[in-house]
């Protein structure tokens, strides 16, 4: 059975995606239960003694100095969730929400939050019964964590708010009833333990980085196909050039280009046709490589955040201390997500310029816009417009969110990360880049047919070309190109296709 055991161990991006996308079943290990029980006992002792401890028997934020009576502590937690459930905008996708839930479980399993077994198990129950809380995508400042969106997750555990269940958006209590589950009643500190953290921005980031890593490889492949279509010069990928630059991503990209093109009969050497190629061909290793280095940096930050404890206050069972800190602050993720958006934007920037070289007759030597009957037909004129539009949109989206901060909670929380905004923008940029890469593949395949070069393609490019032509035929006359772009994007999203490529060639990132 496809499953993931939460047992206070480190999770990987693959583990998170296995639950969020593949809907792997979740189990809880004894090690996690032991840590949860130990921390919960400390919370119960504090409640019994009555000493003021933030988040357990005090108000929140600016109300941190207001002590709450023992009789009202459960109401305090319920009020926290209901008052904080004020997100707005469209629903986050279900896979992102499932990612949020498994990340929150991993955070709580470390035993520093004081949650009860029952509440911890309720998150598992919703995941395993495929009940997905409705979480609006807007409303988080990224410190104190993702308060508003995580509150919507917590609502569902309580049988409040809405959920997605069997393809429908219905009240949470109805979905729980249909699956034979009961709503939980939050105990002391549990509301805060559920919502103080960075799991929303991290889940969005995990899904974005998975796509970004694939796109980095596809960008080498689309660039290599364009290189063949333009009879590009392979000397620029000579190993020695890149070794003396000493940039990891550049070295790996040059190796990818050499491997992809090694048996091509379309490429050329210096001075055979021309002495140099334009930067968009000649500098592929330098440009793509820098983006790959950034993607790898972001991957490392996200791996650490997946396995971080981001609650507040934190309970330290070894000495019984409960200490308020700032692990909920999303700054590490915010900066990384802004960097990811910038890095991936550059992949589209250079791809669009290669598209221009393919469709511009003054640059390509081919018929204008890759149409054999130009004038009557517009050919690939407007797909280049679309790519340019997406690239321009990315330039707006790539403006960093993390440089902004607005004080909140009466200036108690006077610096916030905007990390969730950064993550949402990065995810959108990744989606835009995927469309640009799809257009480059289509134009490169069209150019190869225009020049009748398919039989001279490298074995890797011939495999990809054939897969493209199974879905999208040569454009002899104008047709609805939107459909072609959609089909190409589906191919890029096809995990089977990606695995087939990886089985043929070891692409580095």
Coordinates of C-alpha atoms in Angstrom, one line a residue:
X1 CA 0.0 0.0 0.0
X2 CA 1.2 3.5 -0.8
X3 CA 1.7 5.1 2.6
X4 CA 3.7 7.6 4.6
X5 CA 4.5 7.1 8.3
X6 CA 4.8 10.3 10.3
X7 CA 7.3 9.4 13.1
X8 CA 9.2 12.6 13.8
X9 CA 11.6 11.8 10.9
X10 CA 12.7 14.1 8.1
X11 CA 10.4 14.2 5.1
X12 CA 11.5 15.0 1.6
X13 CA 9.8 16.9 -1.2
X14 CA 8.9 13.5 -2.7
X15 CA 7.2 12.4 0.5
X16 CA 5.1 15.5 0.7
X17 CA 4.1 15.2 -3.0
X18 CA 3.3 11.6 -2.5
X19 CA 0.6 12.6 0.0
X20 CA -0.5 15.8 -1.7
X21 CA -0.7 14.5 -5.3
X22 CA -0.7 10.7 -5.2
X23 CA -3.0 10.7 -2.1
X24 CA -0.8 8.2 -0.2
X25 CA -2.3 7.1 3.1
X26 CA -0.8 8.5 6.3
X27 CA 0.1 6.6 9.4
X28 CA 1.4 7.8 12.7
X29 CA 4.4 6.1 14.3
X30 CA 4.9 5.4 18.0
X31 CA 7.9 7.7 18.3
X32 CA 5.6 10.6 17.2
X33 CA 2.9 9.6 19.7
X34 CA 5.4 9.5 22.5
X35 CA 6.7 13.0 21.8
X36 CA 3.2 14.4 21.4
X37 CA 2.1 12.9 24.7
X38 CA 5.1 14.2 26.6
X39 CA 4.6 17.8 25.4
X40 CA 0.9 17.6 26.0
X41 CA 1.4 16.6 29.6
X42 CA 3.5 19.8 30.1
X43 CA 0.6 21.9 28.8
X44 CA -1.8 20.2 31.1
X45 CA 0.4 20.8 34.1
X46 CA 0.6 24.5 33.2
X47 CA -3.1 24.7 33.0
X48 CA -3.5 23.0 36.4
X49 CA -1.0 25.4 38.0
X50 CA -2.5 28.5 36.4
X51 CA 0.7 30.4 35.9
X52 CA 0.4 32.8 32.8
X53 CA 2.0 31.3 29.7
X54 CA 1.5 32.8 26.3
X55 CA -0.9 30.9 24.0
X56 CA -2.0 28.6 26.8
X57 CA -3.9 30.8 29.2
X58 CA -3.4 34.3 27.7
X59 CA -4.7 36.2 24.8
X60 CA -2.9 36.4 21.5
X61 CA -0.8 39.1 19.7
X62 CA -1.4 42.4 21.4
X63 CA -3.6 40.6 24.0
X64 CA -0.6 38.6 25.2
X65 CA -0.8 40.2 28.7
X66 CA -4.5 39.4 29.2
X67 CA -4.8 36.2 31.3
X68 CA -7.8 34.0 30.6
X69 CA -9.6 32.0 33.3
X70 CA -9.3 28.2 33.4
X71 CA -13.0 27.8 32.6
X72 CA -12.6 29.8 29.4
X73 CA -9.5 28.2 27.9
X74 CA -11.3 25.9 25.5
X75 CA -13.5 28.8 24.3
X76 CA -10.3 30.9 23.9
X77 CA -8.9 28.3 21.4
X78 CA -12.2 28.0 19.5
X79 CA -12.5 31.8 19.3
X80 CA -8.9 32.0 18.0
X81 CA -9.7 29.7 15.0
X82 CA -13.1 31.4 14.2
X83 CA -11.8 34.9 14.4
X84 CA -8.7 34.1 12.4
X85 CA -10.7 32.3 9.6
X86 CA -11.0 35.4 7.5
X87 CA -9.1 34.5 4.3
X88 CA -10.3 35.8 1.0
X89 CA -10.0 35.0 -2.7
X90 CA -10.1 31.7 -4.6
X91 CA -9.6 28.4 -3.0
X92 CA -6.1 27.0 -2.8
X93 CA -5.8 23.8 -5.0
X94 CA -6.5 20.6 -3.2
X95 CA -3.0 19.2 -3.7
X96 CA -1.6 22.4 -2.1
X97 CA -4.0 22.0 0.9
X98 CA -3.1 18.4 1.3
X99 CA 0.5 19.4 1.3
X100 CA -0.2 22.0 4.0
X101 CA -1.8 19.3 6.2
X102 CA 1.0 16.8 5.9
X103 CA 3.5 19.5 6.6
X104 CA 1.6 20.6 9.7
X105 CA 1.5 17.0 10.9
X106 CA 5.2 16.7 10.5
X107 CA 5.8 19.9 12.4
X108 CA 3.5 18.8 15.2
X109 CA 5.0 15.3 15.4
X110 CA 8.3 16.8 16.7
X111 CA 6.8 17.2 20.1
X112 CA 7.3 20.9 20.7
X113 CA 3.7 22.1 20.3
X114 CA 1.6 20.4 23.1
X115 CA -1.2 19.2 20.8
X116 CA -3.3 16.2 21.8
X117 CA -3.4 12.8 20.1
X118 CA -7.0 13.3 19.1
X119 CA -6.4 16.6 17.3
X120 CA -3.2 15.3 15.7
X121 CA -5.1 12.2 14.4
X122 CA -7.9 14.3 13.0
X123 CA -5.6 15.8 10.4
X124 CA -4.6 12.3 9.4
X125 CA -8.3 11.3 9.3
X126 CA -9.1 14.1 6.8
X127 CA -6.2 13.3 4.6
X128 CA -7.0 9.5 4.5
X129 CA -10.7 10.1 3.9
X130 CA -9.8 12.7 1.2
X131 CA -11.7 15.5 3.0
X132 CA -9.9 18.7 1.9
X133 CA -10.5 22.0 3.8
X134 CA -11.5 25.0 1.8
X135 CA -8.6 27.5 2.3
X136 CA -8.8 30.9 0.6
X137 CA -5.5 31.8 -1.0
X138 CA -5.2 35.4 0.2
X139 CA -4.8 36.9 3.6
X140 CA -1.5 35.7 5.1
X141 CA 1.3 38.1 6.1
X142 CA 3.7 35.2 6.6
X143 CA 4.3 36.1 10.3
X144 CA 3.0 35.0 12.8
X145 CA 3.1 32.3 10.2
X146 CA 0.2 31.6 7.9
X147 CA -2.5 32.4 10.5
X148 CA -5.6 33.1 8.3
X149 CA -5.2 30.2 5.9
X150 CA -4.2 27.7 8.6
X151 CA -7.2 28.7 10.6
X152 CA -9.4 27.6 7.7
X153 CA -7.7 24.2 7.9
X154 CA -8.3 24.0 11.6
X155 CA -12.0 24.8 11.1
X156 CA -12.5 21.6 9.1
X157 CA -11.1 19.5 12.0
X158 CA -13.8 21.1 14.2
X159 CA -16.6 20.4 11.7
X160 CA -16.9 24.1 10.8
X161 CA -16.4 25.9 7.5
X162 CA -16.4 24.2 4.1
X163 CA -14.4 21.3 2.6
X164 CA -14.0 19.7 -0.8
X165 CA -15.3 16.1 -0.7
X166 CA -16.0 13.8 -3.7
X167 CA -15.6 16.7 -6.1
X168 CA -18.1 19.0 -4.3
X169 CA -17.7 21.9 -1.9
X170 CA -19.9 21.0 1.1
X171 CA -20.0 21.9 4.9
X172 CA -17.3 20.2 6.9
X173 CA -19.7 18.6 9.3
X174 CA -21.5 16.8 6.5
X175 CA -18.3 15.4 5.1
X176 CA -17.2 14.2 8.5
X177 CA -20.6 12.6 9.1
X178 CA -20.5 10.7 5.7
X179 CA -17.1 9.3 6.6
X180 CA -18.1 8.3 10.2
X181 CA -15.8 11.0 11.8
X182 CA -16.6 13.3 14.6
X183 CA -15.6 17.0 15.0
X184 CA -12.9 17.6 17.6
X185 CA -13.1 20.1 20.5
X186 CA -9.9 22.0 20.8
X187 CA -8.1 21.9 24.1
X188 CA -5.7 24.4 25.7
X189 CA -3.1 25.7 23.2
X190 CA -4.3 23.5 20.4
X191 CA -5.7 26.3 18.3
X192 CA -2.5 28.2 18.3
X193 CA -0.5 25.0 17.7
X194 CA -2.5 24.4 14.5
X195 CA -2.1 27.8 13.0
X196 CA 1.3 29.2 14.0
X197 CA 3.6 28.2 11.2
X198 CA 4.8 28.5 7.6
X199 CA 3.1 25.4 6.1
X200 CA 1.0 27.3 3.5
X201 CA 3.9 29.1 1.9
X202 CA 6.0 26.0 2.2
X203 CA 3.4 23.7 0.6
X204 CA 3.1 26.2 -2.3
X205 CA 6.9 26.3 -2.5
X206 CA 7.3 22.5 -2.5
X207 CA 4.9 22.2 -5.5
X208 CA 6.6 25.1 -7.3
X209 CA 10.1 23.8 -6.8
X210 CA 9.1 20.3 -8.1
X211 CA 7.8 21.9 -11.3
X212 CA 10.8 24.3 -11.5
X213 CA 13.3 21.4 -11.3
X214 CA 11.5 19.7 -14.2
X215 CA 11.3 22.9 -16.2
X216 CA 15.0 23.5 -15.8
X217 CA 15.6 20.2 -17.5
X218 CA 13.0 20.8 -20.2
X219 CA 14.5 24.2 -20.9
X220 CA 17.8 22.5 -21.8
X221 CA 15.9 20.1 -24.1
X222 CA 13.9 22.9 -25.8
X223 CA 17.0 24.9 -26.2
X224 CA 18.8 21.9 -27.7
X225 CA 16.0 21.4 -30.2
X226 CA 16.1 25.1 -31.2
X227 CA 19.9 24.8 -31.5
X228 CA 19.4 22.0 -34.0
X229 CA 16.7 24.0 -35.9
X230 CA 19.2 26.9 -36.2
X231 CA 22.2 24.8 -37.0
X232 CA 23.8 26.1 -33.8
X233 CA 27.5 25.9 -33.0
X234 CA 28.4 23.3 -30.4
X235 CA 31.9 24.6 -29.7
X236 CA 30.3 26.9 -27.1
X237 CA 29.5 23.9 -25.0
X238 CA 33.1 22.7 -24.9
X239 CA 33.9 21.3 -21.4
X240 CA 37.0 23.5 -20.9
X241 CA 35.1 26.7 -21.3
X242 CA 32.9 25.9 -18.4
X243 CA 35.4 24.3 -16.1
X244 CA 37.4 27.5 -15.9
X245 CA 34.3 29.5 -15.0
X246 CA 33.8 27.1 -12.1
X247 CA 30.0 27.7 -11.7
X248 CA 28.2 24.4 -10.9
X249 CA 25.0 25.0 -12.8
X250 CA 26.8 26.2 -15.9
X251 CA 29.1 23.1 -15.9
X252 CA 26.1 20.8 -15.6
X253 CA 24.1 22.6 -18.3
X254 CA 27.0 22.5 -20.8
X255 CA 27.3 18.7 -20.1
X256 CA 23.5 18.4 -20.7
X257 CA 23.8 20.2 -24.1
X258 CA 26.8 18.0 -25.1
X259 CA 24.9 14.9 -24.2
X260 CA 21.6 15.9 -25.9
X261 CA 23.3 17.0 -29.1
X262 CA 26.1 14.4 -29.3
X263 CA 24.8 12.5 -32.3
X264 CA 23.1 15.4 -34.1
X265 CA 23.8 16.0 -37.8
X266 CA 22.1 19.4 -37.7
X267 CA 24.6 21.3 -35.5
X268 CA 27.8 22.9 -36.8
X269 CA 31.3 23.9 -35.7
X270 CA 32.8 27.4 -35.6
X271 CA 33.1 29.0 -39.1
X272 CA 31.3 26.2 -40.9
X273 CA 28.3 28.6 -41.4
X274 CA 29.1 31.4 -39.0
X275 CA 31.8 32.2 -36.4
X276 CA 29.5 32.8 -33.4
X277 CA 25.9 32.2 -32.4
X278 CA 23.8 34.8 -30.6
X279 CA 23.8 34.8 -26.8
X280 CA 20.5 32.9 -26.5
X281 CA 22.3 29.9 -28.1
X282 CA 25.9 30.5 -27.2
X283 CA 25.3 31.4 -23.5
X284 CA 22.7 28.6 -22.7
X285 CA 25.0 27.1 -20.1
X286 CA 25.7 30.4 -18.4
X287 CA 22.0 31.5 -18.4
X288 CA 20.3 28.2 -17.6
X289 CA 23.0 27.2 -15.2
X290 CA 22.6 30.3 -13.0
X291 CA 18.9 29.6 -12.7
X292 CA 19.7 26.0 -11.8
X293 CA 22.0 27.1 -9.0
X294 CA 19.2 29.3 -7.6
X295 CA 16.7 26.4 -7.9
X296 CA 19.0 24.1 -5.9
X297 CA 19.5 26.8 -3.3
X298 CA 15.7 27.1 -2.9
X299 CA 15.3 23.3 -2.8
X300 CA 17.7 23.3 0.2
X301 CA 15.8 26.0 2.1
X302 CA 12.5 24.2 1.5
X303 CA 13.9 20.9 2.7
X304 CA 14.9 22.5 5.9
X305 CA 11.5 24.2 6.3
X306 CA 9.6 21.0 5.6
X307 CA 11.3 19.5 8.7
X308 CA 11.3 22.6 10.8
X309 CA 9.3 23.4 14.0
X310 CA 7.6 26.7 13.4
X311 CA 5.2 26.9 16.3
X312 CA 5.1 29.5 19.1
X313 CA 5.4 29.2 22.0
X314 CA 7.6 26.1 22.0
X315 CA 7.6 23.5 24.6
X316 CA 11.0 21.9 25.5
X317 CA 10.2 18.6 27.2
X318 CA 13.9 18.1 28.3
X319 CA 13.5 20.9 30.9
X320 CA 9.8 21.7 30.9
X321 CA 10.3 25.2 29.6
X322 CA 7.8 27.0 27.4
X323 CA 9.5 29.8 25.5
X324 CA 8.1 32.4 23.1
X325 CA 10.3 32.9 20.0
X326 CA 9.8 33.7 16.3
X327 CA 10.1 30.4 14.4
X328 CA 6.8 31.2 12.7
X329 CA 8.4 34.1 10.8
X330 CA 8.5 33.2 7.1
X331 CA 11.6 35.2 6.1
X332 CA 13.7 32.2 5.0
X333 CA 10.9 31.0 2.7
X334 CA 10.0 34.5 1.6
X335 CA 13.4 35.3 0.3
X336 CA 13.8 31.8 -1.3
X337 CA 10.5 32.1 -3.1
X338 CA 11.3 35.5 -4.5
X339 CA 14.6 34.2 -5.7
X340 CA 12.9 31.2 -7.3
X341 CA 10.5 33.5 -9.2
X342 CA 13.4 35.6 -10.5
X343 CA 15.4 32.5 -11.5
X344 CA 12.6 30.8 -13.3
X345 CA 11.6 34.0 -15.0
X346 CA 15.0 34.1 -16.7
X347 CA 14.4 30.6 -18.2
X348 CA 11.3 32.1 -20.0
X349 CA 13.2 35.3 -20.9
X350 CA 15.8 33.4 -22.9
X351 CA 13.4 30.9 -24.3
X352 CA 11.2 33.7 -25.7
X353 CA 14.2 35.2 -27.4
X354 CA 15.0 31.8 -29.0
X355 CA 11.4 31.7 -30.2
X356 CA 12.0 35.1 -31.8
X357 CA 15.1 33.8 -33.6
X358 CA 13.0 30.9 -35.0
X359 CA 10.1 33.0 -36.3
X360 CA 12.0 36.1 -37.5
X361 CA 13.2 35.5 -41.2
X362 CA 16.0 38.0 -40.8
X363 CA 17.5 35.9 -38.0
X364 CA 16.5 32.4 -39.1
X365 CA 16.8 32.3 -42.8
X366 CA 13.5 30.5 -42.8
X367 CA 10.0 31.6 -44.0
X368 CA 8.5 34.4 -41.9
X369 CA 6.8 33.0 -38.8
X370 CA 7.5 29.5 -40.0
X371 CA 4.7 29.5 -42.6
X372 CA 5.2 28.2 -46.1
X373 CA 2.4 30.4 -47.4
X374 CA 2.9 33.6 -45.4
X375 CA 0.4 36.4 -45.9
X376 CA -2.6 34.1 -46.3
X377 CA -1.3 32.4 -43.2
X378 CA 0.1 34.0 -40.1
X379 CA 1.9 30.9 -38.9
X380 CA 3.7 31.2 -35.6
X381 CA 3.5 35.0 -35.5
X382 CA 1.1 35.3 -32.5
X383 CA 2.6 32.4 -30.3
X384 CA 5.7 34.6 -30.1
X385 CA 3.4 37.4 -28.9
X386 CA 1.9 35.1 -26.3
X387 CA 5.4 34.1 -25.1
X388 CA 6.4 37.8 -24.9
X389 CA 3.2 38.5 -22.9
X390 CA 4.0 35.8 -20.4
X391 CA 7.6 37.0 -20.1
X392 CA 6.4 40.5 -19.4
X393 CA 3.9 39.3 -16.9
X394 CA 6.6 37.4 -15.1
X395 CA 8.7 40.6 -14.9
X396 CA 5.8 42.2 -12.8
X397 CA 5.4 39.0 -10.7
X398 CA 9.1 38.8 -10.1
X399 CA 9.1 42.0 -8.1
X400 CA 10.0 40.7 -4.6
X401 CA 7.3 40.4 -2.0
X402 CA 9.8 40.0 0.8
X403 CA 11.1 43.5 0.7
X404 CA 7.7 44.7 1.9
X405 CA 6.4 44.7 5.5
X406 CA 3.3 46.1 7.2
X407 CA 3.1 46.2 11.0
X408 CA 0.1 44.3 12.5
X409 CA -1.5 43.5 15.8
X410 CA -1.2 47.0 17.1
X411 CA 2.5 47.0 16.2
X412 CA 3.3 44.0 18.3
X413 CA 4.0 42.1 15.1
X414 CA 6.0 44.9 13.5
X415 CA 7.8 43.1 10.8
X416 CA 6.3 40.4 8.6
X417 CA 7.6 38.3 5.7
X418 CA 4.9 38.3 3.0
X419 CA 6.3 34.8 2.3
X420 CA 3.0 33.4 1.1
X421 CA 2.6 36.1 -1.4
X422 CA 6.1 35.4 -2.6
X423 CA 5.3 31.7 -2.9
X424 CA 2.0 32.3 -4.8
X425 CA 3.8 34.6 -7.2
X426 CA 6.6 32.0 -7.8
X427 CA 4.1 29.3 -8.5
X428 CA 2.4 31.5 -11.1
X429 CA 5.7 32.3 -12.7
X430 CA 6.5 28.6 -13.0
X431 CA 3.1 28.0 -14.7
X432 CA 3.8 30.9 -17.1
X433 CA 7.3 29.6 -17.9
X434 CA 5.9 26.1 -18.7
X435 CA 3.7 27.7 -21.4
X436 CA 6.7 29.6 -22.9
X437 CA 8.8 26.4 -23.0
X438 CA 5.8 24.6 -24.7
X439 CA 5.8 27.3 -27.4
X440 CA 9.5 27.0 -27.9
X441 CA 9.1 23.2 -28.5
X442 CA 6.3 23.8 -31.0
X443 CA 8.2 26.4 -32.9
X444 CA 11.4 24.4 -32.9
X445 CA 9.6 21.3 -34.2
X446 CA 7.9 23.4 -36.9
X447 CA 11.3 24.8 -38.0
X448 CA 12.8 21.4 -38.1
X449 CA 10.0 20.3 -40.5
X450 CA 10.4 23.5 -42.6
X451 CA 14.0 22.6 -43.1
X452 CA 13.4 18.9 -43.4
X453 CA 15.9 18.1 -40.7
X454 CA 14.1 15.5 -38.6
X455 CA 16.2 12.6 -39.8
X456 CA 19.3 14.5 -38.8
X457 CA 18.2 15.1 -35.2
X458 CA 20.1 13.8 -32.2
X459 CA 18.5 10.6 -30.8
X460 CA 17.2 12.5 -27.8
X461 CA 15.7 15.3 -29.8
X462 CA 14.2 12.8 -32.3
X463 CA 12.5 11.0 -29.4
X464 CA 11.0 14.3 -28.2
X465 CA 10.1 15.5 -31.7
X466 CA 8.2 12.2 -32.3
X467 CA 6.3 12.6 -29.1
X468 CA 5.4 16.2 -30.0
X469 CA 4.2 15.1 -33.5
X470 CA 2.0 12.4 -31.9
X471 CA 0.0 15.2 -30.3
X472 CA 0.6 18.2 -32.6
X473 CA 1.0 17.9 -36.4
X474 CA 3.0 20.1 -38.7
X475 CA 1.1 23.4 -39.3
X476 CA 0.7 23.5 -43.1
X477 CA -2.0 26.2 -42.8
X478 CA -3.4 28.3 -40.0
X479 CA -5.5 26.6 -37.3
X480 CA -6.4 27.3 -33.7
X481 CA -2.9 27.2 -32.1
X482 CA -4.3 27.5 -28.6
X483 CA -5.2 23.8 -28.8
X484 CA -1.6 23.0 -29.9
X485 CA -0.1 24.9 -26.9
X486 CA -2.5 23.1 -24.5
X487 CA -1.5 19.7 -25.9
X488 CA 2.2 20.6 -25.6
X489 CA 1.7 21.7 -22.0
X490 CA -0.1 18.4 -21.3
X491 CA 3.0 16.6 -22.6
X492 CA 5.3 18.6 -20.3
X493 CA 3.0 17.7 -17.4
X494 CA 3.0 14.0 -18.3
X495 CA 5.1 12.2 -15.7
X496 CA 5.5 9.2 -17.9
X497 CA 7.0 11.3 -20.7
X498 CA 9.4 12.9 -18.2
X499 CA 10.5 9.5 -16.9
X500 CA 11.0 8.2 -20.4
X501 CA 13.3 11.1 -21.1
X502 CA 15.2 10.5 -17.9
X503 CA 15.6 6.9 -18.8
X504 CA 17.2 7.9 -22.1
X505 CA 19.5 10.6 -20.8
X506 CA 20.9 11.7 -17.5
X507 CA 20.0 15.4 -17.3
X508 CA 21.8 17.3 -14.6
X509 CA 20.5 20.1 -12.5

